[in-house]
């Protein structure tokens, strides 16, 4: 294979069938771009999936594999995608078409992946909505005293998911609470995107920065709990034997790829809305990548402090409690929240589940915005003379959110 270098001053001619009728929308500021992509990268997985994998694959040993995978795999791919989007000033389809026309089909694979992810990702956010709203009470409804002695796991599967409920005809019943929660998530997603890039960029400041504030509150509470030191010790102490196991490396690579999500088309789409003369893309990428990793690492201290506390309460090893999978958020954390003394449980429950809600939403915003870019580029591919007005943008966003909700 021969790789030919392209001079920096070489111009890339965009085919007429991919040109736009009006100037491509641009970010209102550098910060908006950083916040939107940072929100895309920092999601639910940073809080429940990253600590779960740490607990399963040797604590600090997993972090070593994670950092290695970040610098050798995920970060180069992520940076490459933002460079391509900025270079060609087009979404994924236009970018791959300009690189090599037969590659256009690669971009459509990302559409399928994004739609599949949204089907369960929005549902997870819906669970957070339910827990968040149920936290506004003097005693949490999943407290044993409130739910007839049930465990938090029983409450999650029975009261929240109603997992054992069947209809009379043998089919699944539609769960009204879950349906309303999912509908609320999609309405919020629609409201954030319907105003265009600048509105989304401004919203991202809140959905990205406020969870950091909430995590700091939770962290300072968590480190004061009895047994927190045991959890933190497990988190930062590497079990080096895990580094000899392929599963550790594959899990670390999958986690950072899941977080930064290169190959989803989002980095290409978001960077295409920069001015062609923009020259701070590398610095922006480094900020996004470092903040994403920093959030995961810092969140791990809060999570494992709580895990250490619960492990002491249950009389179990830290690693057994930490490897609870998705239940780490909706079972382990929910149980710990009921144990906080002094009537503080509802306050910290509101903080935790609102943090999860915001972390999920800003990732969902970026996913749907990427799909919108596909649709807009397709329309302007077929009708180069057609201008995408705010009204048309509203119709596109409404159609996408409606179809994806159904």
mmCIF file of C-alpha atoms in Angstrom:
data_model
loop_
_atom_site.group_PDB
_atom_site.id
_atom_site.type_symbol
_atom_site.label_atom_id
_atom_site.label_comp_id
_atom_site.label_asym_id
_atom_site.label_seq_id
_atom_site.Cartn_x
_atom_site.Cartn_y
_atom_site.Cartn_z
ATOM 1 C CA UNK A 1 0.000 0.000 0.000
ATOM 2 C CA UNK A 2 1.365 3.388 -1.015
ATOM 3 C CA UNK A 3 0.413 6.462 0.970
ATOM 4 C CA UNK A 4 0.771 9.763 -0.821
ATOM 5 C CA UNK A 5 1.097 12.907 1.254
ATOM 6 C CA UNK A 6 -1.191 15.785 0.332
ATOM 7 C CA UNK A 7 0.380 19.263 0.587
ATOM 8 C CA UNK A 8 -1.199 21.456 3.210
ATOM 9 C CA UNK A 9 -2.001 24.161 0.670
ATOM 10 C CA UNK A 10 -3.700 21.728 -1.669
ATOM 11 C CA UNK A 11 -7.344 22.694 -2.126
ATOM 12 C CA UNK A 12 -10.103 20.111 -1.998
ATOM 13 C CA UNK A 13 -12.792 20.670 -4.557
ATOM 14 C CA UNK A 14 -16.236 19.775 -3.312
ATOM 15 C CA UNK A 15 -18.356 18.213 -6.060
ATOM 16 C CA UNK A 16 -21.319 20.287 -7.149
ATOM 17 C CA UNK A 17 -23.783 17.616 -6.023
ATOM 18 C CA UNK A 18 -22.453 18.000 -2.488
ATOM 19 C CA UNK A 19 -22.312 21.786 -2.340
ATOM 20 C CA UNK A 20 -24.754 23.772 -0.250
ATOM 21 C CA UNK A 21 -27.085 26.579 -1.316
ATOM 22 C CA UNK A 22 -26.167 28.758 1.614
ATOM 23 C CA UNK A 23 -23.246 29.063 3.950
ATOM 24 C CA UNK A 24 -22.991 26.092 6.295
ATOM 25 C CA UNK A 25 -24.133 26.920 9.849
ATOM 26 C CA UNK A 26 -21.235 27.741 12.167
ATOM 27 C CA UNK A 27 -20.618 27.475 15.863
ATOM 28 C CA UNK A 28 -21.184 30.687 17.768
ATOM 29 C CA UNK A 29 -17.920 30.270 19.646
ATOM 30 C CA UNK A 30 -15.040 27.912 20.224
ATOM 31 C CA UNK A 31 -16.467 27.010 23.605
ATOM 32 C CA UNK A 32 -19.736 25.787 22.087
ATOM 33 C CA UNK A 33 -17.904 23.268 19.906
ATOM 34 C CA UNK A 34 -15.820 22.049 22.837
ATOM 35 C CA UNK A 35 -18.827 21.719 25.126
ATOM 36 C CA UNK A 36 -20.982 19.852 22.603
ATOM 37 C CA UNK A 37 -18.253 17.310 21.822
ATOM 38 C CA UNK A 38 -17.276 17.082 25.478
ATOM 39 C CA UNK A 39 -20.894 16.332 26.340
ATOM 40 C CA UNK A 40 -20.943 13.749 23.574
ATOM 41 C CA UNK A 41 -17.907 11.977 25.051
ATOM 42 C CA UNK A 42 -18.784 12.302 28.752
ATOM 43 C CA UNK A 43 -21.887 10.188 29.206
ATOM 44 C CA UNK A 44 -23.518 7.587 31.388
ATOM 45 C CA UNK A 45 -20.687 5.139 30.755
ATOM 46 C CA UNK A 46 -18.205 7.397 32.535
ATOM 47 C CA UNK A 47 -20.082 6.912 35.801
ATOM 48 C CA UNK A 48 -21.387 3.356 35.753
ATOM 49 C CA UNK A 49 -19.521 1.444 33.005
ATOM 50 C CA UNK A 50 -15.988 2.683 33.669
ATOM 51 C CA UNK A 51 -16.067 1.914 37.444
ATOM 52 C CA UNK A 52 -17.771 -1.421 36.768
ATOM 53 C CA UNK A 53 -14.970 -2.458 34.410
ATOM 54 C CA UNK A 54 -12.357 -1.242 36.901
ATOM 55 C CA UNK A 55 -13.939 -3.441 39.533
ATOM 56 C CA UNK A 56 -14.061 -6.423 37.215
ATOM 57 C CA UNK A 57 -10.563 -6.164 35.751
ATOM 58 C CA UNK A 58 -8.207 -5.475 38.626
ATOM 59 C CA UNK A 59 -8.773 -1.834 39.624
ATOM 60 C CA UNK A 60 -5.681 0.146 38.712
ATOM 61 C CA UNK A 61 -4.630 -2.519 36.200
ATOM 62 C CA UNK A 62 -7.647 -1.661 34.086
ATOM 63 C CA UNK A 63 -6.733 2.032 34.235
ATOM 64 C CA UNK A 64 -3.281 1.246 32.822
ATOM 65 C CA UNK A 65 -4.834 -0.616 29.891
ATOM 66 C CA UNK A 66 -7.410 2.182 29.517
ATOM 67 C CA UNK A 67 -4.808 4.968 29.276
ATOM 68 C CA UNK A 68 -2.743 2.918 26.825
ATOM 69 C CA UNK A 69 -5.800 2.321 24.624
ATOM 70 C CA UNK A 70 -6.678 6.004 24.811
ATOM 71 C CA UNK A 71 -3.366 7.227 23.405
ATOM 72 C CA UNK A 72 -2.786 4.381 20.938
ATOM 73 C CA UNK A 73 -6.288 3.810 19.567
ATOM 74 C CA UNK A 74 -9.155 6.122 20.496
ATOM 75 C CA UNK A 75 -7.494 9.556 20.611
ATOM 76 C CA UNK A 76 -5.815 9.281 17.171
ATOM 77 C CA UNK A 77 -9.089 8.138 15.588
ATOM 78 C CA UNK A 78 -11.074 10.911 17.264
ATOM 79 C CA UNK A 79 -8.592 13.609 16.221
ATOM 80 C CA UNK A 80 -8.469 12.245 12.679
ATOM 81 C CA UNK A 81 -12.251 12.481 12.366
ATOM 82 C CA UNK A 82 -12.423 16.093 13.547
ATOM 83 C CA UNK A 83 -9.657 17.007 11.087
ATOM 84 C CA UNK A 84 -11.527 15.367 8.210
ATOM 85 C CA UNK A 85 -14.806 17.093 9.041
ATOM 86 C CA UNK A 86 -13.104 20.460 9.268
ATOM 87 C CA UNK A 87 -11.101 19.872 6.088
ATOM 88 C CA UNK A 88 -14.042 18.981 3.871
ATOM 89 C CA UNK A 89 -16.677 21.140 5.620
ATOM 90 C CA UNK A 90 -19.204 18.337 5.143
ATOM 91 C CA UNK A 91 -20.870 15.586 7.133
ATOM 92 C CA UNK A 92 -19.690 11.963 7.112
ATOM 93 C CA UNK A 93 -21.182 11.061 3.708
ATOM 94 C CA UNK A 94 -19.713 14.076 1.941
ATOM 95 C CA UNK A 95 -16.379 13.612 3.692
ATOM 96 C CA UNK A 96 -15.974 9.970 2.692
ATOM 97 C CA UNK A 97 -17.237 10.682 -0.830
ATOM 98 C CA UNK A 98 -14.585 13.334 -1.309
ATOM 99 C CA UNK A 99 -11.892 11.037 0.012
ATOM 100 C CA UNK A 100 -12.892 8.119 -2.208
ATOM 101 C CA UNK A 101 -16.401 7.818 -3.668
ATOM 102 C CA UNK A 102 -16.934 4.078 -2.952
ATOM 103 C CA UNK A 103 -16.301 4.790 0.738
ATOM 104 C CA UNK A 104 -19.576 6.691 1.053
ATOM 105 C CA UNK A 105 -21.294 3.524 2.260
ATOM 106 C CA UNK A 106 -19.039 3.472 5.314
ATOM 107 C CA UNK A 107 -20.728 6.631 6.550
ATOM 108 C CA UNK A 108 -24.164 5.035 6.405
ATOM 109 C CA UNK A 109 -23.053 2.236 8.717
ATOM 110 C CA UNK A 110 -22.718 4.899 11.417
ATOM 111 C CA UNK A 111 -26.366 5.849 10.896
ATOM 112 C CA UNK A 112 -27.459 2.315 11.769
ATOM 113 C CA UNK A 113 -25.131 2.216 14.779
ATOM 114 C CA UNK A 114 -26.410 5.565 16.065
ATOM 115 C CA UNK A 115 -30.052 4.541 15.733
ATOM 116 C CA UNK A 116 -29.400 1.284 17.591
ATOM 117 C CA UNK A 117 -27.555 3.079 20.394
ATOM 118 C CA UNK A 118 -30.337 5.646 20.795
ATOM 119 C CA UNK A 119 -32.962 2.924 21.268
ATOM 120 C CA UNK A 120 -31.429 1.857 24.572
ATOM 121 C CA UNK A 121 -29.526 5.015 25.522
ATOM 122 C CA UNK A 122 -32.684 7.108 25.725
ATOM 123 C CA UNK A 123 -34.305 4.334 27.757
ATOM 124 C CA UNK A 124 -31.452 4.497 30.282
ATOM 125 C CA UNK A 125 -31.977 8.248 30.556
ATOM 126 C CA UNK A 126 -35.667 7.550 31.086
ATOM 127 C CA UNK A 127 -34.794 5.367 34.086
ATOM 128 C CA UNK A 128 -32.760 8.254 35.497
ATOM 129 C CA UNK A 129 -35.761 10.557 34.993
ATOM 130 C CA UNK A 130 -37.962 8.226 37.050
ATOM 131 C CA UNK A 131 -35.461 7.964 39.901
ATOM 132 C CA UNK A 132 -34.813 11.710 39.795
ATOM 133 C CA UNK A 133 -38.502 12.591 40.134
ATOM 134 C CA UNK A 134 -39.066 9.974 42.834
ATOM 135 C CA UNK A 135 -36.234 11.478 44.880
ATOM 136 C CA UNK A 136 -38.320 14.543 45.779
ATOM 137 C CA UNK A 137 -39.706 12.996 48.942
ATOM 138 C CA UNK A 138 -38.885 12.888 52.631
ATOM 139 C CA UNK A 139 -37.948 9.186 52.377
ATOM 140 C CA UNK A 140 -36.820 7.485 49.171
ATOM 141 C CA UNK A 141 -39.510 5.135 47.779
ATOM 142 C CA UNK A 142 -37.006 2.293 47.359
ATOM 143 C CA UNK A 143 -36.130 2.422 51.062
ATOM 144 C CA UNK A 144 -37.066 -0.934 52.678
ATOM 145 C CA UNK A 145 -39.469 0.867 55.015
ATOM 146 C CA UNK A 146 -41.334 2.337 52.042
ATOM 147 C CA UNK A 147 -41.480 -0.682 49.717
ATOM 148 C CA UNK A 148 -42.376 -3.442 52.147
ATOM 149 C CA UNK A 149 -38.845 -4.627 52.842
ATOM 150 C CA UNK A 150 -37.868 -4.996 49.184
ATOM 151 C CA UNK A 151 -34.281 -4.626 48.015
ATOM 152 C CA UNK A 152 -33.226 -1.864 45.638
ATOM 153 C CA UNK A 153 -32.756 -4.504 42.962
ATOM 154 C CA UNK A 154 -36.320 -5.721 43.473
ATOM 155 C CA UNK A 155 -37.596 -2.152 43.329
ATOM 156 C CA UNK A 156 -35.719 -1.502 40.085
ATOM 157 C CA UNK A 157 -36.912 -4.629 38.287
ATOM 158 C CA UNK A 158 -40.397 -4.683 39.789
ATOM 159 C CA UNK A 159 -41.562 -1.105 40.388
ATOM 160 C CA UNK A 160 -39.497 0.772 37.795
ATOM 161 C CA UNK A 161 -39.185 -1.733 34.943
ATOM 162 C CA UNK A 162 -42.185 -3.883 35.913
ATOM 163 C CA UNK A 163 -40.167 -6.622 34.241
ATOM 164 C CA UNK A 164 -42.477 -9.477 35.218
ATOM 165 C CA UNK A 165 -45.642 -7.903 33.828
ATOM 166 C CA UNK A 166 -47.363 -9.619 30.888
ATOM 167 C CA UNK A 167 -50.589 -8.752 29.149
ATOM 168 C CA UNK A 168 -53.589 -11.063 29.202
ATOM 169 C CA UNK A 169 -52.900 -12.152 25.641
ATOM 170 C CA UNK A 170 -49.349 -13.172 26.511
ATOM 171 C CA UNK A 171 -47.724 -10.043 25.042
ATOM 172 C CA UNK A 172 -45.819 -7.334 26.855
ATOM 173 C CA UNK A 173 -47.836 -4.538 28.400
ATOM 174 C CA UNK A 174 -46.895 -0.947 27.660
ATOM 175 C CA UNK A 175 -45.546 0.510 30.898
ATOM 176 C CA UNK A 176 -47.094 3.941 31.275
ATOM 177 C CA UNK A 177 -44.431 5.407 33.551
ATOM 178 C CA UNK A 178 -41.572 4.261 31.346
ATOM 179 C CA UNK A 179 -43.379 5.503 28.242
ATOM 180 C CA UNK A 180 -43.921 8.955 29.751
ATOM 181 C CA UNK A 181 -40.299 9.118 30.923
ATOM 182 C CA UNK A 182 -39.042 8.173 27.450
ATOM 183 C CA UNK A 183 -41.378 10.712 25.877
ATOM 184 C CA UNK A 184 -40.061 13.403 28.224
ATOM 185 C CA UNK A 185 -36.472 12.563 27.227
ATOM 186 C CA UNK A 186 -37.307 12.910 23.535
ATOM 187 C CA UNK A 187 -39.173 16.181 24.091
ATOM 188 C CA UNK A 188 -36.150 17.644 25.870
ATOM 189 C CA UNK A 189 -33.894 16.375 23.066
ATOM 190 C CA UNK A 190 -36.167 17.999 20.481
ATOM 191 C CA UNK A 191 -36.241 21.302 22.391
ATOM 192 C CA UNK A 192 -32.429 21.423 22.571
ATOM 193 C CA UNK A 193 -31.927 20.796 18.851
ATOM 194 C CA UNK A 194 -34.782 22.686 17.252
ATOM 195 C CA UNK A 195 -33.137 26.075 17.816
ATOM 196 C CA UNK A 196 -30.009 25.241 15.803
ATOM 197 C CA UNK A 197 -26.303 24.986 16.521
ATOM 198 C CA UNK A 198 -25.941 28.117 18.647
ATOM 199 C CA UNK A 199 -28.796 27.165 20.970
ATOM 200 C CA UNK A 200 -27.405 23.636 21.351
ATOM 201 C CA UNK A 201 -23.951 25.065 22.090
ATOM 202 C CA UNK A 202 -25.318 27.285 24.849
ATOM 203 C CA UNK A 203 -27.329 24.461 26.399
ATOM 204 C CA UNK A 204 -24.202 22.294 26.396
ATOM 205 C CA UNK A 205 -22.488 24.677 28.837
ATOM 206 C CA UNK A 206 -25.096 23.706 31.432
ATOM 207 C CA UNK A 207 -25.443 19.999 30.601
ATOM 208 C CA UNK A 208 -21.655 19.530 30.700
ATOM 209 C CA UNK A 209 -20.535 21.786 33.547
ATOM 210 C CA UNK A 210 -23.360 21.258 36.045
ATOM 211 C CA UNK A 211 -22.774 17.474 36.291
ATOM 212 C CA UNK A 212 -19.171 18.260 37.249
ATOM 213 C CA UNK A 213 -20.470 20.432 40.094
ATOM 214 C CA UNK A 214 -22.858 17.670 41.184
ATOM 215 C CA UNK A 215 -20.076 15.069 41.033
ATOM 216 C CA UNK A 216 -17.913 17.227 43.293
ATOM 217 C CA UNK A 217 -20.752 17.388 45.848
ATOM 218 C CA UNK A 218 -21.181 13.610 45.714
ATOM 219 C CA UNK A 219 -17.407 13.075 45.949
ATOM 220 C CA UNK A 220 -17.006 15.082 49.148
ATOM 221 C CA UNK A 221 -19.916 13.217 50.716
ATOM 222 C CA UNK A 222 -18.620 9.824 49.538
ATOM 223 C CA UNK A 223 -15.093 10.170 50.919
ATOM 224 C CA UNK A 224 -16.476 10.781 54.416
ATOM 225 C CA UNK A 225 -18.275 7.422 54.489
ATOM 226 C CA UNK A 226 -16.933 4.554 56.567
ATOM 227 C CA UNK A 227 -15.025 2.115 54.376
ATOM 228 C CA UNK A 228 -14.476 4.663 51.582
ATOM 229 C CA UNK A 229 -10.725 4.181 51.911
ATOM 230 C CA UNK A 230 -11.040 0.461 51.155
ATOM 231 C CA UNK A 231 -12.891 1.219 47.957
ATOM 232 C CA UNK A 232 -10.402 3.855 46.851
ATOM 233 C CA UNK A 233 -7.496 1.550 47.680
ATOM 234 C CA UNK A 234 -8.941 -1.135 45.426
ATOM 235 C CA UNK A 235 -9.534 1.454 42.702
ATOM 236 C CA UNK A 236 -5.967 2.783 42.572
ATOM 237 C CA UNK A 237 -4.096 -0.429 43.399
ATOM 238 C CA UNK A 238 -3.370 -2.407 40.229
ATOM 239 C CA UNK A 239 -3.681 -6.174 40.173
ATOM 240 C CA UNK A 240 -0.967 -6.631 37.575
ATOM 241 C CA UNK A 241 -2.023 -10.202 36.806
ATOM 242 C CA UNK A 242 -4.987 -8.777 34.898
ATOM 243 C CA UNK A 243 -2.645 -7.105 32.404
ATOM 244 C CA UNK A 244 -1.706 -10.544 31.107
ATOM 245 C CA UNK A 245 -5.333 -11.311 30.267
ATOM 246 C CA UNK A 246 -6.683 -10.360 26.821
ATOM 247 C CA UNK A 247 -10.116 -9.603 28.280
ATOM 248 C CA UNK A 248 -8.687 -6.704 30.273
ATOM 249 C CA UNK A 249 -7.231 -5.075 27.177
ATOM 250 C CA UNK A 250 -10.314 -5.656 25.056
ATOM 251 C CA UNK A 251 -12.544 -4.216 27.805
ATOM 252 C CA UNK A 252 -10.294 -1.153 28.194
ATOM 253 C CA UNK A 253 -10.233 -0.533 24.442
ATOM 254 C CA UNK A 254 -13.992 -0.981 24.160
ATOM 255 C CA UNK A 255 -14.639 1.445 27.025
ATOM 256 C CA UNK A 256 -12.580 4.318 25.620
ATOM 257 C CA UNK A 257 -13.936 3.665 22.127
ATOM 258 C CA UNK A 258 -17.433 3.627 23.599
ATOM 259 C CA UNK A 259 -16.740 6.940 25.336
ATOM 260 C CA UNK A 260 -15.055 8.963 22.588
ATOM 261 C CA UNK A 261 -17.058 7.014 19.987
ATOM 262 C CA UNK A 262 -14.989 7.530 16.849
ATOM 263 C CA UNK A 263 -16.528 6.003 13.704
ATOM 264 C CA UNK A 264 -19.984 7.237 14.737
ATOM 265 C CA UNK A 265 -19.745 10.269 12.460
ATOM 266 C CA UNK A 266 -20.348 12.765 15.266
ATOM 267 C CA UNK A 267 -16.801 14.145 15.408
ATOM 268 C CA UNK A 268 -16.852 14.643 11.630
ATOM 269 C CA UNK A 269 -20.264 16.312 11.694
ATOM 270 C CA UNK A 270 -19.572 18.651 14.607
ATOM 271 C CA UNK A 271 -16.173 19.807 13.318
ATOM 272 C CA UNK A 272 -17.647 20.554 9.879
ATOM 273 C CA UNK A 273 -19.462 23.538 11.419
ATOM 274 C CA UNK A 274 -16.193 25.373 12.087
ATOM 275 C CA UNK A 275 -14.887 28.113 9.848
ATOM 276 C CA UNK A 276 -12.444 26.770 7.269
ATOM 277 C CA UNK A 277 -9.806 29.113 8.670
ATOM 278 C CA UNK A 278 -10.161 27.765 12.225
ATOM 279 C CA UNK A 279 -6.704 26.750 13.502
ATOM 280 C CA UNK A 280 -7.234 25.550 17.097
ATOM 281 C CA UNK A 281 -8.696 22.126 16.378
ATOM 282 C CA UNK A 282 -5.804 20.166 17.899
ATOM 283 C CA UNK A 283 -5.963 22.124 21.155
ATOM 284 C CA UNK A 284 -9.733 21.594 21.287
ATOM 285 C CA UNK A 285 -9.301 17.870 20.795
ATOM 286 C CA UNK A 286 -6.776 17.662 23.613
ATOM 287 C CA UNK A 287 -9.131 19.526 25.951
ATOM 288 C CA UNK A 288 -12.047 17.223 25.076
ATOM 289 C CA UNK A 289 -10.001 14.029 25.404
ATOM 290 C CA UNK A 290 -8.327 15.036 28.663
ATOM 291 C CA UNK A 291 -11.571 16.231 30.267
ATOM 292 C CA UNK A 292 -13.367 13.036 29.257
ATOM 293 C CA UNK A 293 -10.652 10.885 30.809
ATOM 294 C CA UNK A 294 -10.376 13.159 33.847
ATOM 295 C CA UNK A 295 -14.108 12.927 34.500
ATOM 296 C CA UNK A 296 -13.958 9.117 34.402
ATOM 297 C CA UNK A 297 -10.942 8.959 36.724
ATOM 298 C CA UNK A 298 -12.327 11.502 39.185
ATOM 299 C CA UNK A 299 -15.758 9.873 39.084
ATOM 300 C CA UNK A 300 -14.073 6.588 39.919
ATOM 301 C CA UNK A 301 -12.941 8.000 43.285
ATOM 302 C CA UNK A 302 -16.521 8.943 44.164
ATOM 303 C CA UNK A 303 -17.933 5.646 42.938
ATOM 304 C CA UNK A 304 -15.394 3.445 44.708
ATOM 305 C CA UNK A 305 -15.724 5.426 47.935
ATOM 306 C CA UNK A 306 -19.413 4.533 47.883
ATOM 307 C CA UNK A 307 -18.669 0.958 46.798
ATOM 308 C CA UNK A 308 -16.230 0.574 49.704
ATOM 309 C CA UNK A 309 -18.865 1.826 52.115
ATOM 310 C CA UNK A 310 -21.517 -0.570 50.813
ATOM 311 C CA UNK A 311 -19.070 -3.469 50.772
ATOM 312 C CA UNK A 312 -18.482 -2.875 54.481
ATOM 313 C CA UNK A 313 -22.216 -2.717 55.144
ATOM 314 C CA UNK A 314 -22.832 -5.962 53.267
ATOM 315 C CA UNK A 315 -19.701 -7.723 54.524
ATOM 316 C CA UNK A 316 -18.568 -8.427 50.961
ATOM 317 C CA UNK A 317 -15.281 -7.843 49.102
ATOM 318 C CA UNK A 318 -15.048 -4.527 47.269
ATOM 319 C CA UNK A 319 -14.528 -6.205 43.890
ATOM 320 C CA UNK A 320 -17.771 -8.151 44.232
ATOM 321 C CA UNK A 321 -19.833 -5.035 44.853
ATOM 322 C CA UNK A 322 -18.011 -3.023 42.160
ATOM 323 C CA UNK A 323 -18.717 -5.555 39.404
ATOM 324 C CA UNK A 324 -22.473 -5.101 39.526
ATOM 325 C CA UNK A 325 -22.835 -3.968 35.884
ATOM 326 C CA UNK A 326 -25.720 -1.598 35.084
ATOM 327 C CA UNK A 327 -26.939 -2.257 38.620
ATOM 328 C CA UNK A 328 -24.047 -0.154 39.873
ATOM 329 C CA UNK A 329 -26.138 2.968 39.267
ATOM 330 C CA UNK A 330 -29.679 1.738 39.840
ATOM 331 C CA UNK A 331 -29.017 -0.867 42.522
ATOM 332 C CA UNK A 332 -25.750 -0.234 44.385
ATOM 333 C CA UNK A 333 -25.981 3.564 44.371
ATOM 334 C CA UNK A 334 -29.707 3.502 45.077
ATOM 335 C CA UNK A 335 -29.112 1.312 48.125
ATOM 336 C CA UNK A 336 -26.299 3.491 49.455
ATOM 337 C CA UNK A 337 -28.476 6.576 49.101
ATOM 338 C CA UNK A 338 -30.991 5.039 51.515
ATOM 339 C CA UNK A 339 -28.237 4.619 54.123
ATOM 340 C CA UNK A 340 -27.097 8.245 54.296
ATOM 341 C CA UNK A 341 -27.710 9.571 57.815
ATOM 342 C CA UNK A 342 -29.448 12.710 58.937
ATOM 343 C CA UNK A 343 -32.214 12.834 56.348
ATOM 344 C CA UNK A 344 -29.779 13.759 53.579
ATOM 345 C CA UNK A 345 -30.722 10.817 51.340
ATOM 346 C CA UNK A 346 -33.242 12.683 49.136
ATOM 347 C CA UNK A 347 -30.844 15.578 48.503
ATOM 348 C CA UNK A 348 -27.986 13.366 47.370
ATOM 349 C CA UNK A 349 -30.384 11.188 45.395
ATOM 350 C CA UNK A 350 -31.571 14.259 43.496
ATOM 351 C CA UNK A 351 -27.949 15.259 42.828
ATOM 352 C CA UNK A 352 -26.898 11.810 41.643
ATOM 353 C CA UNK A 353 -29.801 11.053 39.320
ATOM 354 C CA UNK A 354 -29.910 14.591 37.935
ATOM 355 C CA UNK A 355 -26.217 14.174 37.130
ATOM 356 C CA UNK A 356 -26.980 10.917 35.300
ATOM 357 C CA UNK A 357 -29.847 12.611 33.495
ATOM 358 C CA UNK A 358 -27.691 15.469 32.219
ATOM 359 C CA UNK A 359 -24.784 13.189 31.290
ATOM 360 C CA UNK A 360 -27.111 11.100 29.182
ATOM 361 C CA UNK A 361 -28.909 14.014 27.567
ATOM 362 C CA UNK A 362 -25.878 15.824 26.183
ATOM 363 C CA UNK A 363 -24.646 12.602 24.573
ATOM 364 C CA UNK A 364 -28.108 12.054 23.083
ATOM 365 C CA UNK A 365 -28.122 15.628 21.746
ATOM 366 C CA UNK A 366 -24.922 14.977 19.806
ATOM 367 C CA UNK A 367 -26.169 11.648 18.445
ATOM 368 C CA UNK A 368 -29.386 13.166 17.081
ATOM 369 C CA UNK A 369 -27.541 16.246 15.798
ATOM 370 C CA UNK A 370 -25.307 13.886 13.816
ATOM 371 C CA UNK A 371 -28.350 12.242 12.241
ATOM 372 C CA UNK A 372 -29.684 15.696 11.425
ATOM 373 C CA UNK A 373 -26.440 16.455 9.595
ATOM 374 C CA UNK A 374 -26.943 13.324 7.481
ATOM 375 C CA UNK A 375 -30.470 14.436 6.561
ATOM 376 C CA UNK A 376 -29.483 18.030 5.759
ATOM 377 C CA UNK A 377 -26.542 16.936 3.625
ATOM 378 C CA UNK A 378 -28.765 14.447 1.803
ATOM 379 C CA UNK A 379 -31.368 17.127 1.074
ATOM 380 C CA UNK A 380 -28.735 19.514 -0.236
ATOM 381 C CA UNK A 381 -27.228 16.679 -2.252
ATOM 382 C CA UNK A 382 -30.565 16.277 -4.058
ATOM 383 C CA UNK A 383 -31.474 19.975 -4.070
ATOM 384 C CA UNK A 384 -28.312 22.116 -4.062
ATOM 385 C CA UNK A 385 -30.414 25.249 -4.588
ATOM 386 C CA UNK A 386 -32.542 24.651 -1.480
ATOM 387 C CA UNK A 387 -31.801 26.721 1.610
ATOM 388 C CA UNK A 388 -32.232 25.061 5.013
ATOM 389 C CA UNK A 389 -34.341 27.620 6.857
ATOM 390 C CA UNK A 390 -35.082 27.549 10.617
ATOM 391 C CA UNK A 391 -38.568 26.248 9.801
ATOM 392 C CA UNK A 392 -37.152 23.403 7.722
ATOM 393 C CA UNK A 393 -34.651 22.670 10.467
ATOM 394 C CA UNK A 394 -37.560 22.367 12.919
ATOM 395 C CA UNK A 395 -39.342 19.950 10.585
ATOM 396 C CA UNK A 396 -36.209 17.793 10.248
ATOM 397 C CA UNK A 397 -35.583 17.671 14.011
ATOM 398 C CA UNK A 398 -39.256 16.956 14.715
ATOM 399 C CA UNK A 399 -39.306 14.144 12.163
ATOM 400 C CA UNK A 400 -36.111 12.568 13.498
ATOM 401 C CA UNK A 401 -37.186 12.688 17.135
ATOM 402 C CA UNK A 402 -40.661 11.398 16.288
ATOM 403 C CA UNK A 403 -39.417 8.449 14.239
ATOM 404 C CA UNK A 404 -36.708 7.519 16.746
ATOM 405 C CA UNK A 405 -39.183 7.715 19.642
ATOM 406 C CA UNK A 406 -41.528 5.299 17.891
#
